[in-house]
Coordinates of C-alpha atoms in Angstrom, one line a residue:
X1 CA 31.4 14.3 -37.5
X2 CA 33.1 14.1 -34.1
X3 CA 35.4 11.1 -33.7
X4 CA 38.0 10.1 -31.0
X5 CA 39.3 7.3 -33.3
X6 CA 39.1 7.8 -37.1
X7 CA 38.3 4.8 -39.3
X8 CA 41.8 4.6 -40.7
X9 CA 43.2 4.3 -37.1
X10 CA 40.7 1.8 -35.7
X11 CA 42.3 -1.3 -37.1
X12 CA 45.7 -0.3 -35.8
X13 CA 44.4 0.6 -32.3
X14 CA 42.6 -2.7 -31.9
X15 CA 45.4 -4.8 -33.2
X16 CA 47.9 -3.0 -30.9
X17 CA 46.0 -4.0 -27.7
X18 CA 47.9 -6.8 -26.0
X19 CA 48.2 -8.4 -22.5
X20 CA 50.6 -6.9 -20.0
X21 CA 52.1 -8.3 -16.8
X22 CA 51.9 -6.4 -13.4
X23 CA 55.6 -5.4 -13.8
X24 CA 54.8 -3.5 -17.0
X25 CA 52.1 -1.2 -15.5
X26 CA 53.2 2.4 -15.9
X27 CA 55.9 1.7 -18.5
X28 CA 56.1 3.7 -21.7
X29 CA 54.7 0.9 -23.8
X30 CA 51.9 0.3 -21.3
X31 CA 51.0 4.0 -21.5
X32 CA 50.8 3.9 -25.3
X33 CA 48.3 1.1 -25.1
X34 CA 46.5 2.9 -22.3
X35 CA 46.0 5.9 -24.6
X36 CA 44.5 3.6 -27.3
X37 CA 42.2 1.9 -24.9
X38 CA 40.9 5.3 -23.6
X39 CA 40.2 6.5 -27.1
X40 CA 38.5 3.3 -28.1
X41 CA 36.3 3.5 -25.0
X42 CA 35.4 7.0 -25.8
X43 CA 34.7 6.2 -29.5
X44 CA 32.6 3.1 -28.5
X45 CA 30.5 5.2 -26.2
X46 CA 30.1 7.9 -28.9
X47 CA 28.9 5.3 -31.4
X48 CA 26.2 4.0 -29.0
X49 CA 25.1 7.5 -28.0
X50 CA 24.7 8.7 -31.6
X51 CA 23.2 5.3 -32.8
X52 CA 26.0 4.8 -35.3
X53 CA 27.3 1.5 -36.5
X54 CA 29.3 0.0 -33.6
X55 CA 32.6 -0.5 -35.4
X56 CA 34.8 -0.6 -32.2
X57 CA 32.7 -3.4 -30.8
X58 CA 32.9 -5.3 -34.1
X59 CA 36.6 -5.0 -34.3
X60 CA 37.2 -6.0 -30.7
X61 CA 35.1 -9.1 -31.1
X62 CA 36.4 -10.2 -34.5
X63 CA 40.0 -9.8 -33.5
X64 CA 39.4 -11.8 -30.3
X65 CA 40.4 -9.0 -27.9
X66 CA 37.9 -9.4 -25.1
X67 CA 40.0 -11.9 -23.3
X68 CA 42.9 -9.4 -23.5
X69 CA 40.7 -6.7 -21.9
X70 CA 39.8 -9.1 -19.1
X71 CA 43.5 -9.7 -18.6
X72 CA 44.1 -5.9 -18.4
X73 CA 41.3 -5.5 -15.8
X74 CA 42.8 -8.2 -13.6
X75 CA 46.3 -6.9 -14.1
X76 CA 45.4 -3.4 -12.8
X77 CA 43.2 -4.9 -10.1
X78 CA 46.2 -6.8 -8.8
X79 CA 48.4 -3.8 -9.1
X80 CA 45.9 -1.7 -7.2
X81 CA 45.4 -4.1 -4.3
X82 CA 48.9 -5.7 -4.0
X83 CA 51.5 -3.2 -5.4
X84 CA 50.1 0.3 -4.7
X85 CA 50.0 -0.3 -0.9
X86 CA 53.8 -1.0 -1.0
X87 CA 54.5 2.1 -3.1
X88 CA 52.6 4.2 -0.6
X89 CA 54.7 2.6 2.2
X90 CA 57.8 3.8 0.4
X91 CA 56.4 7.3 0.0
X92 CA 53.1 8.0 1.8
X93 CA 52.8 11.5 0.2
X94 CA 53.9 11.3 -3.5
X95 CA 54.3 14.7 -5.2
X96 CA 52.2 13.7 -8.2
X97 CA 49.5 11.1 -8.1
X98 CA 48.1 11.6 -11.6
X99 CA 50.0 8.6 -13.0
X100 CA 48.6 6.4 -10.2
X101 CA 45.1 7.7 -11.0
X102 CA 45.8 6.9 -14.7
X103 CA 46.4 3.3 -13.8
X104 CA 43.2 3.2 -11.7
X105 CA 41.2 4.8 -14.5
X106 CA 42.6 2.3 -17.0
X107 CA 40.6 -0.5 -15.3
X108 CA 37.4 1.6 -15.5
X109 CA 37.9 2.2 -19.2
X110 CA 38.5 -1.5 -19.9
X111 CA 35.3 -2.5 -18.0
X112 CA 33.4 0.1 -19.9
X113 CA 34.5 -1.4 -23.2
X114 CA 33.5 -4.9 -21.9
X115 CA 30.1 -3.5 -21.0
X116 CA 29.5 -2.2 -24.5
X117 CA 30.7 -5.4 -26.2
X118 CA 29.0 -8.0 -24.0
X119 CA 25.6 -6.3 -24.4
X120 CA 25.6 -8.3 -27.7
X121 CA 25.4 -12.1 -27.7
X122 CA 28.2 -12.2 -30.3
X123 CA 30.5 -10.6 -27.6
X124 CA 29.5 -13.2 -25.0
X125 CA 30.1 -16.0 -27.4
X126 CA 33.6 -14.8 -28.2
X127 CA 34.7 -15.0 -24.5
X128 CA 35.2 -18.8 -24.6
X129 CA 37.2 -20.0 -21.5
X130 CA 37.8 -16.5 -20.2
X131 CA 34.2 -16.2 -19.2
X132 CA 35.1 -18.0 -15.9
X133 CA 37.7 -15.2 -15.2
X134 CA 35.1 -12.6 -16.0
X135 CA 32.5 -14.1 -13.6
X136 CA 35.1 -14.1 -10.8
X137 CA 36.0 -10.5 -11.5
X138 CA 32.4 -9.3 -11.6
X139 CA 31.4 -11.1 -8.5
X140 CA 34.3 -9.5 -6.6
X141 CA 33.4 -6.1 -8.1
X142 CA 29.8 -6.3 -7.0
X143 CA 30.7 -7.5 -3.5
X144 CA 33.1 -4.5 -3.1
X145 CA 30.2 -2.1 -4.0
X146 CA 28.0 -3.8 -1.4
X147 CA 30.7 -3.4 1.1
X148 CA 31.1 0.3 0.4
X149 CA 27.4 0.9 0.6
X150 CA 27.1 -1.0 3.9
X151 CA 29.7 1.5 5.3
X152 CA 27.6 4.4 4.0
X153 CA 30.3 5.5 1.6
X154 CA 27.9 6.7 -1.1
X155 CA 26.0 8.8 1.4
X156 CA 29.1 10.8 2.2
X157 CA 28.8 14.3 0.6
X158 CA 31.7 15.9 2.3
X159 CA 34.2 17.6 0.0
X160 CA 37.8 16.7 0.3
X161 CA 39.8 19.7 1.5
X162 CA 42.7 20.7 -0.7
X163 CA 45.1 20.8 2.3
X164 CA 44.2 17.2 3.3
X165 CA 46.8 14.5 2.8
X166 CA 47.3 13.3 -0.7
X167 CA 46.7 9.7 0.4
X168 CA 43.2 10.6 1.5
X169 CA 42.3 12.1 -1.9
X170 CA 43.9 9.1 -3.7
X171 CA 41.8 6.7 -1.6
X172 CA 38.7 8.7 -2.4
X173 CA 39.5 8.5 -6.1
X174 CA 40.1 4.8 -5.8
X175 CA 36.8 4.1 -4.1
X176 CA 34.9 6.2 -6.6
X177 CA 36.3 4.1 -9.4
X178 CA 35.6 0.9 -7.5
X179 CA 32.0 2.1 -7.2
X180 CA 31.6 2.8 -10.9
X181 CA 33.3 -0.5 -11.9
X182 CA 31.1 -2.5 -9.5
X183 CA 27.9 -1.0 -10.9
X184 CA 29.1 -2.0 -14.4
X185 CA 29.8 -5.5 -13.1
X186 CA 26.1 -5.8 -12.3
X187 CA 25.3 -5.2 -16.0
X188 CA 28.1 -7.6 -17.1
X189 CA 26.6 -10.4 -14.9
X190 CA 23.2 -9.7 -16.3
X191 CA 24.5 -10.1 -19.9
X192 CA 26.3 -13.4 -18.9
X193 CA 23.2 -14.8 -17.3
X194 CA 21.1 -13.9 -20.3
X195 CA 23.6 -15.7 -22.6
X196 CA 24.6 -18.6 -20.3
X197 CA 23.5 -21.1 -22.9
X198 CA 26.5 -20.0 -25.1
X199 CA 29.0 -21.1 -22.5
X200 CA 30.2 -24.5 -21.3
X201 CA 28.6 -26.0 -18.2
X202 CA 31.3 -24.6 -15.9
X203 CA 30.1 -21.0 -16.4
X204 CA 26.6 -21.7 -15.0
X205 CA 28.0 -23.7 -12.1
X206 CA 30.5 -20.9 -11.3
X207 CA 27.7 -18.3 -11.2
X208 CA 25.3 -20.5 -9.1
X209 CA 27.6 -22.6 -6.9
X210 CA 30.9 -20.8 -6.5
X211 CA 29.6 -17.3 -6.2
X212 CA 25.8 -17.7 -5.7
X213 CA 25.0 -14.8 -8.0
X214 CA 21.2 -14.9 -7.2
X215 CA 22.0 -14.3 -3.5
X216 CA 24.5 -11.5 -4.4
X217 CA 21.9 -9.8 -6.7
X218 CA 19.3 -9.9 -3.9
X219 CA 21.8 -8.1 -1.7
X220 CA 22.4 -5.5 -4.4
X221 CA 18.7 -4.8 -4.8
X222 CA 18.3 -4.5 -1.1
X223 CA 21.2 -2.1 -0.6
X224 CA 20.3 0.0 -3.8
X225 CA 23.8 1.4 -4.5
X226 CA 22.5 3.4 -7.4
X227 CA 20.6 5.9 -5.2
X228 CA 21.4 8.1 -2.2
X229 CA 19.7 10.7 0.0
X230 CA 21.4 14.1 0.1
X231 CA 20.6 17.5 1.6
X232 CA 19.2 18.4 -1.9
X233 CA 17.0 15.4 -2.1
X234 CA 17.2 11.9 -3.7
X235 CA 20.0 11.4 -6.3
X236 CA 20.5 8.5 -8.6
X237 CA 23.7 7.3 -10.3
X238 CA 23.0 8.1 -14.0
X239 CA 25.6 8.1 -16.7
X240 CA 28.5 7.7 -14.3
X241 CA 27.5 10.6 -12.0
X242 CA 25.1 11.4 -9.3
X243 CA 22.1 13.4 -10.5
X244 CA 18.9 14.7 -8.9
X245 CA 15.7 13.0 -10.1
X246 CA 12.2 14.2 -10.2
X247 CA 10.6 10.8 -10.8
X248 CA 11.8 8.8 -7.8
X249 CA 10.1 5.6 -9.0
X250 CA 11.8 5.6 -12.4
X251 CA 14.1 2.6 -12.9
X252 CA 17.7 3.3 -14.1
X253 CA 20.0 0.9 -15.9
X254 CA 21.9 -0.8 -13.0
X255 CA 18.7 -1.5 -11.1
X256 CA 17.0 -2.9 -14.2
X257 CA 20.1 -5.1 -15.0
X258 CA 20.1 -6.5 -11.4
X259 CA 16.4 -7.5 -11.8
X260 CA 17.0 -9.1 -15.2
X261 CA 20.0 -11.1 -13.8
X262 CA 17.9 -12.5 -11.0
X263 CA 15.0 -13.3 -13.3
X264 CA 17.2 -15.1 -15.8
X265 CA 19.0 -17.2 -13.2
X266 CA 15.9 -18.2 -11.3
X267 CA 13.5 -18.9 -14.2
X268 CA 15.8 -20.6 -16.7
X269 CA 15.2 -24.4 -16.4
X270 CA 18.7 -25.2 -17.6
X271 CA 20.2 -23.0 -14.9
X272 CA 18.0 -23.8 -11.9
X273 CA 18.7 -27.5 -12.2
X274 CA 22.1 -26.6 -10.7
X275 CA 20.7 -24.4 -8.0
X276 CA 19.1 -26.3 -5.2
X277 CA 16.8 -24.0 -3.1
X278 CA 17.5 -24.7 0.5
X279 CA 15.9 -22.9 3.3
X280 CA 18.5 -20.1 3.5
X281 CA 18.2 -19.4 -0.2
X282 CA 14.4 -19.4 -0.1
X283 CA 14.5 -16.8 2.7
X284 CA 17.0 -14.6 0.8
X285 CA 15.0 -14.7 -2.5
X286 CA 11.7 -14.0 -0.7
X287 CA 13.1 -10.5 0.3
X288 CA 12.4 -9.5 -3.3
X289 CA 8.6 -10.0 -3.0
X290 CA 8.0 -6.7 -1.3
X291 CA 10.0 -4.8 -3.9
X292 CA 8.0 -6.2 -6.8
X293 CA 5.3 -3.5 -6.6
X294 CA 3.0 -2.3 -9.3
X295 CA 5.1 0.8 -10.3
X296 CA 8.1 -1.5 -10.9
X297 CA 6.1 -4.1 -12.8
X298 CA 4.6 -1.3 -15.0
X299 CA 8.1 -0.4 -16.1
X300 CA 9.5 -3.9 -16.3
X301 CA 6.6 -6.2 -17.2
X302 CA 8.9 -9.2 -17.7
X303 CA 9.2 -9.3 -13.9
X304 CA 5.6 -10.4 -13.4
X305 CA 6.6 -14.0 -14.0
X306 CA 9.4 -13.6 -11.4
X307 CA 6.9 -12.3 -8.8
X308 CA 4.6 -15.3 -9.4
X309 CA 7.6 -17.6 -9.0
X310 CA 8.7 -16.1 -5.7
X311 CA 5.1 -16.1 -4.4
X312 CA 4.8 -19.8 -5.1
X313 CA 8.2 -20.3 -3.5
X314 CA 7.2 -18.5 -0.4
X315 CA 4.0 -20.5 0.0
X316 CA 5.5 -23.9 -0.8
X317 CA 8.9 -23.4 1.0
X318 CA 10.7 -25.4 -1.7
X319 CA 13.6 -26.9 0.3
X320 CA 13.9 -30.1 -1.6
X321 CA 17.4 -31.2 -2.4
X322 CA 18.3 -31.8 -6.0
X323 CA 20.8 -34.4 -7.0
X324 CA 24.1 -32.8 -7.9
X325 CA 25.6 -34.1 -11.1
X326 CA 29.3 -34.7 -11.2
X327 CA 30.9 -32.0 -13.3
X328 CA 34.5 -31.7 -14.3
X329 CA 34.9 -28.0 -13.7
X330 CA 37.3 -25.8 -15.6
X331 CA 39.2 -23.3 -13.5
X332 CA 39.9 -19.6 -14.4
X333 CA 43.5 -19.0 -15.4
X334 CA 44.1 -15.3 -16.0
X335 CA 44.6 -14.1 -12.4
X336 CA 46.6 -17.2 -11.4
X337 CA 49.0 -16.8 -14.4
X338 CA 49.5 -13.1 -13.5
X339 CA 50.3 -14.0 -9.9
X340 CA 52.7 -16.7 -10.9
X341 CA 54.5 -14.2 -13.2
X342 CA 54.8 -11.8 -10.3
X343 CA 56.3 -14.5 -8.1
X344 CA 58.9 -15.1 -10.8
X345 CA 59.7 -11.4 -10.6
X346 CA 60.3 -11.6 -6.8
X347 CA 56.9 -10.8 -5.5
X348 CA 54.7 -7.8 -5.3
X349 CA 57.0 -5.8 -3.0
X350 CA 59.9 -6.3 -5.4
X351 CA 57.7 -5.1 -8.3
X352 CA 56.8 -2.0 -6.2
X353 CA 60.5 -1.3 -5.6
X354 CA 61.2 -1.6 -9.3
X355 CA 58.4 0.8 -10.1
X356 CA 59.5 3.4 -7.5
X357 CA 61.2 5.6 -10.1
X358 CA 58.1 5.6 -12.3
X359 CA 55.2 6.3 -9.8
X360 CA 57.2 8.2 -7.2
X361 CA 59.2 10.4 -9.6
X362 CA 60.1 13.8 -8.1
X363 CA 61.6 15.3 -11.3
X364 CA 59.3 18.2 -12.0
X365 CA 60.1 18.5 -15.7
X366 CA 59.4 14.8 -16.3
X367 CA 56.2 15.0 -14.4
X368 CA 55.0 18.0 -16.4
X369 CA 55.9 16.3 -19.7
X370 CA 54.0 13.1 -18.8
X371 CA 51.0 15.1 -17.6
X372 CA 50.9 17.0 -20.9
X373 CA 51.1 13.8 -22.9
X374 CA 48.3 12.1 -20.9
X375 CA 46.1 15.2 -21.0
X376 CA 46.2 15.2 -24.8
X377 CA 45.4 11.5 -24.8
X378 CA 42.2 12.1 -22.9
X379 CA 41.1 14.6 -25.5
X380 CA 39.4 17.0 -23.0
X381 CA 38.8 19.6 -25.7
X382 CA 37.1 17.0 -27.9
X383 CA 35.1 15.9 -25.0
X384 CA 33.8 19.4 -24.4
X385 CA 32.9 19.7 -28.1
X386 CA 31.1 16.3 -27.9
X387 CA 29.2 17.4 -24.8
X388 CA 28.0 20.5 -26.6
X389 CA 27.1 18.4 -29.6
X390 CA 25.0 16.0 -27.4
X391 CA 23.4 19.0 -25.7
X392 CA 22.4 20.3 -29.2
X393 CA 20.8 16.9 -30.0
X394 CA 18.8 17.0 -26.8
X395 CA 17.7 20.5 -27.6
X396 CA 16.5 19.5 -31.0
X397 CA 14.4 16.7 -29.4
X398 CA 13.0 19.2 -26.9
X399 CA 12.1 21.6 -29.7
X400 CA 10.4 18.8 -31.6
X401 CA 8.3 18.0 -28.6
X402 CA 7.6 21.7 -28.0
X403 CA 6.4 22.2 -31.5
X404 CA 3.9 19.5 -31.1
X405 CA 2.6 20.9 -27.8
X406 CA 0.1 23.8 -27.5
X407 CA 2.4 25.6 -25.0
X408 CA 5.2 25.9 -27.5
X409 CA 4.9 29.7 -27.8
X410 CA 4.9 30.1 -24.0
X411 CA 8.1 27.9 -23.7
X412 CA 9.9 30.1 -26.2
X413 CA 9.5 33.1 -24.0
X414 CA 11.3 31.4 -21.1
X415 CA 14.7 31.1 -22.7
X416 CA 17.6 32.9 -21.0
X417 CA 19.7 35.7 -22.5
X418 CA 23.1 35.1 -24.0
X419 CA 26.0 36.1 -21.7
X420 CA 27.8 37.7 -24.7
X421 CA 25.3 39.4 -27.0
X422 CA 22.1 39.3 -24.8
X423 CA 20.1 37.6 -27.5
X424 CA 17.8 34.7 -26.5
X425 CA 19.9 31.7 -25.6
X426 CA 19.0 28.0 -25.3
X427 CA 22.4 26.6 -24.5
X428 CA 24.4 26.8 -21.3
X429 CA 28.0 26.3 -20.2
X430 CA 28.5 22.5 -19.9
X431 CA 30.9 22.9 -16.8
X432 CA 29.2 25.3 -14.5
X433 CA 25.7 25.3 -16.1
X434 CA 25.2 28.9 -15.0
X435 CA 25.8 31.0 -18.1
X436 CA 23.8 30.7 -21.2
X437 CA 24.9 31.3 -24.8
X438 CA 23.1 31.6 -28.2
X439 CA 26.0 30.0 -30.1
X440 CA 29.4 28.3 -29.9
X441 CA 31.0 31.6 -31.2
X442 CA 29.6 33.6 -28.3
X443 CA 30.8 31.1 -25.8
X444 CA 34.3 31.3 -27.2
X445 CA 34.3 35.1 -27.1
X446 CA 33.2 35.1 -23.5
X447 CA 35.6 32.4 -22.4
X448 CA 38.5 34.8 -21.3
X449 CA 36.1 36.5 -18.9
X450 CA 34.1 33.5 -17.9
X451 CA 36.9 31.0 -17.3
X452 CA 37.8 32.2 -13.8
X453 CA 34.3 31.8 -12.4
X454 CA 33.7 28.7 -14.4
X455 CA 36.9 27.0 -13.1
X456 CA 36.0 28.2 -9.6
X457 CA 32.7 26.5 -9.8
X458 CA 34.2 23.3 -11.2
X459 CA 36.8 23.1 -8.3

C-alpha cells in the first residue's frame, strides 16, 4: 500500500506542527515542519482518493492543530505580500527561486489540509475562535481570484519564455498559487456556512456584515473562475489543473460549493435575520436567477428552493429594513498578533534584510544541497507511482463497465501497442501521455530511451 506518511510516523508529524513567526520563514526548523506538512497533505489527499480511513484528518482535529494551520497560512501570506517585495528590491533577479516558491507552495499545502478537514462538521467545530481569522482569510482569497479573472489572467495561455526575467516567472508562479488557493477558499466558505450553527454569533455576523459573503459568491458565480476558453476549446479547473471537457454543462466542485454557500446563507433563518436585504443586495442576488436553468437544477436539485426564493424576492422587491441587534463582536487575532511581532522585530523591511542570506544565497553548493533535500521531501518518485496506481484503479473501473456493455469486444481491439514489447497496452506515460505500456516493467525498461522526449514534452 502506497503511503507518504506511515502510521508510526503520523503522530510525530502532527505533534511537531507548530506556529511560526514571519521572521522564521525559510529557517531550517521551518523547513523541517514544511516537509511534514507537505507529506501530511499528500497523505490526506491519498486517503480521500482511495476511500481509506482519514487518519490525518482525525489526528489534526483531535490534537487541535487547525488553528495552527490557519496561523501558518496567514504567516506565509504576510511574508508573500510584505516581505518578498523587499527581498526582490534587494536582488531583482535571484539566482535560485525554488526556496521562494517553496514558501509560496507551503500556503497552498496548508489550505489543502484545511479543505480536507473542514469538510467534516467535527473539523469546523474544532476551530473555535480561529473561525473569524479563517473567514477573513477566505474572503480575501476569493476576492483576489475575482480580481485576477477580471483582468483576464486565467485566459492567458502564453508560455513563459525561458530567457524571460526570473521575476516574471516568479510572479506567474505566485499568481497560479493565488488562483488555486482562492478556489479552495470558495469551498472553505461553503463548509463554514453549512456549519455556522456550530460557531458563536460573531462568525455569522462576520460572514454577512463584515464581508458580505452572499454578494461575494454572486460575483464568483458571474465571473466563473473555474472555466476558460482556449484555442483547444473550453477548459475547466479540475483536480488543481486545467482540463478539456466534453460535457460543458457538467458542474465541478468549486462551482457547486459556491452555489451551496449562497443557498445556505440566504435560506437559513438564523442567518438571514442578520442580513437585511436592501435594494442593492436584491439587485445583486437577482443576477443568479438567469443561471438557475434546468440543466443546473437537474444536477443540484437542492437549488430549486433557492430559485423559488430569488423569484419571490425579485417580484416583491424585499427592501424592508430589519432591526439590528446589538452584538458584542469578537475580533480575529492571528494576523494582528503576527504583525505586532514583526513590528517588534523592526518591521517587514528589517525582516527582509535578515532573510537576505537565506533567500538570496549565491553559494552554488548550498543551493544544490537544499534543492536535493526539498526534492526528496516532495517525494516525486512516490507521486509517479501513486499516479500510476490511480490510473490502474480507473482502468479497472473502465474494464468493469466495458464487461457489462455489449461493445466490450470491440473496445478491446482499440488498445494501443506497448512501446517496449509491442503487446496490447492499456496504460500510458503519466507525464507526456503519448507512449503506451503494457506493464510497469516495460515502462522502466524503455525509460532510458523515452526520458529525453518525455522531459521535452513536459518542459
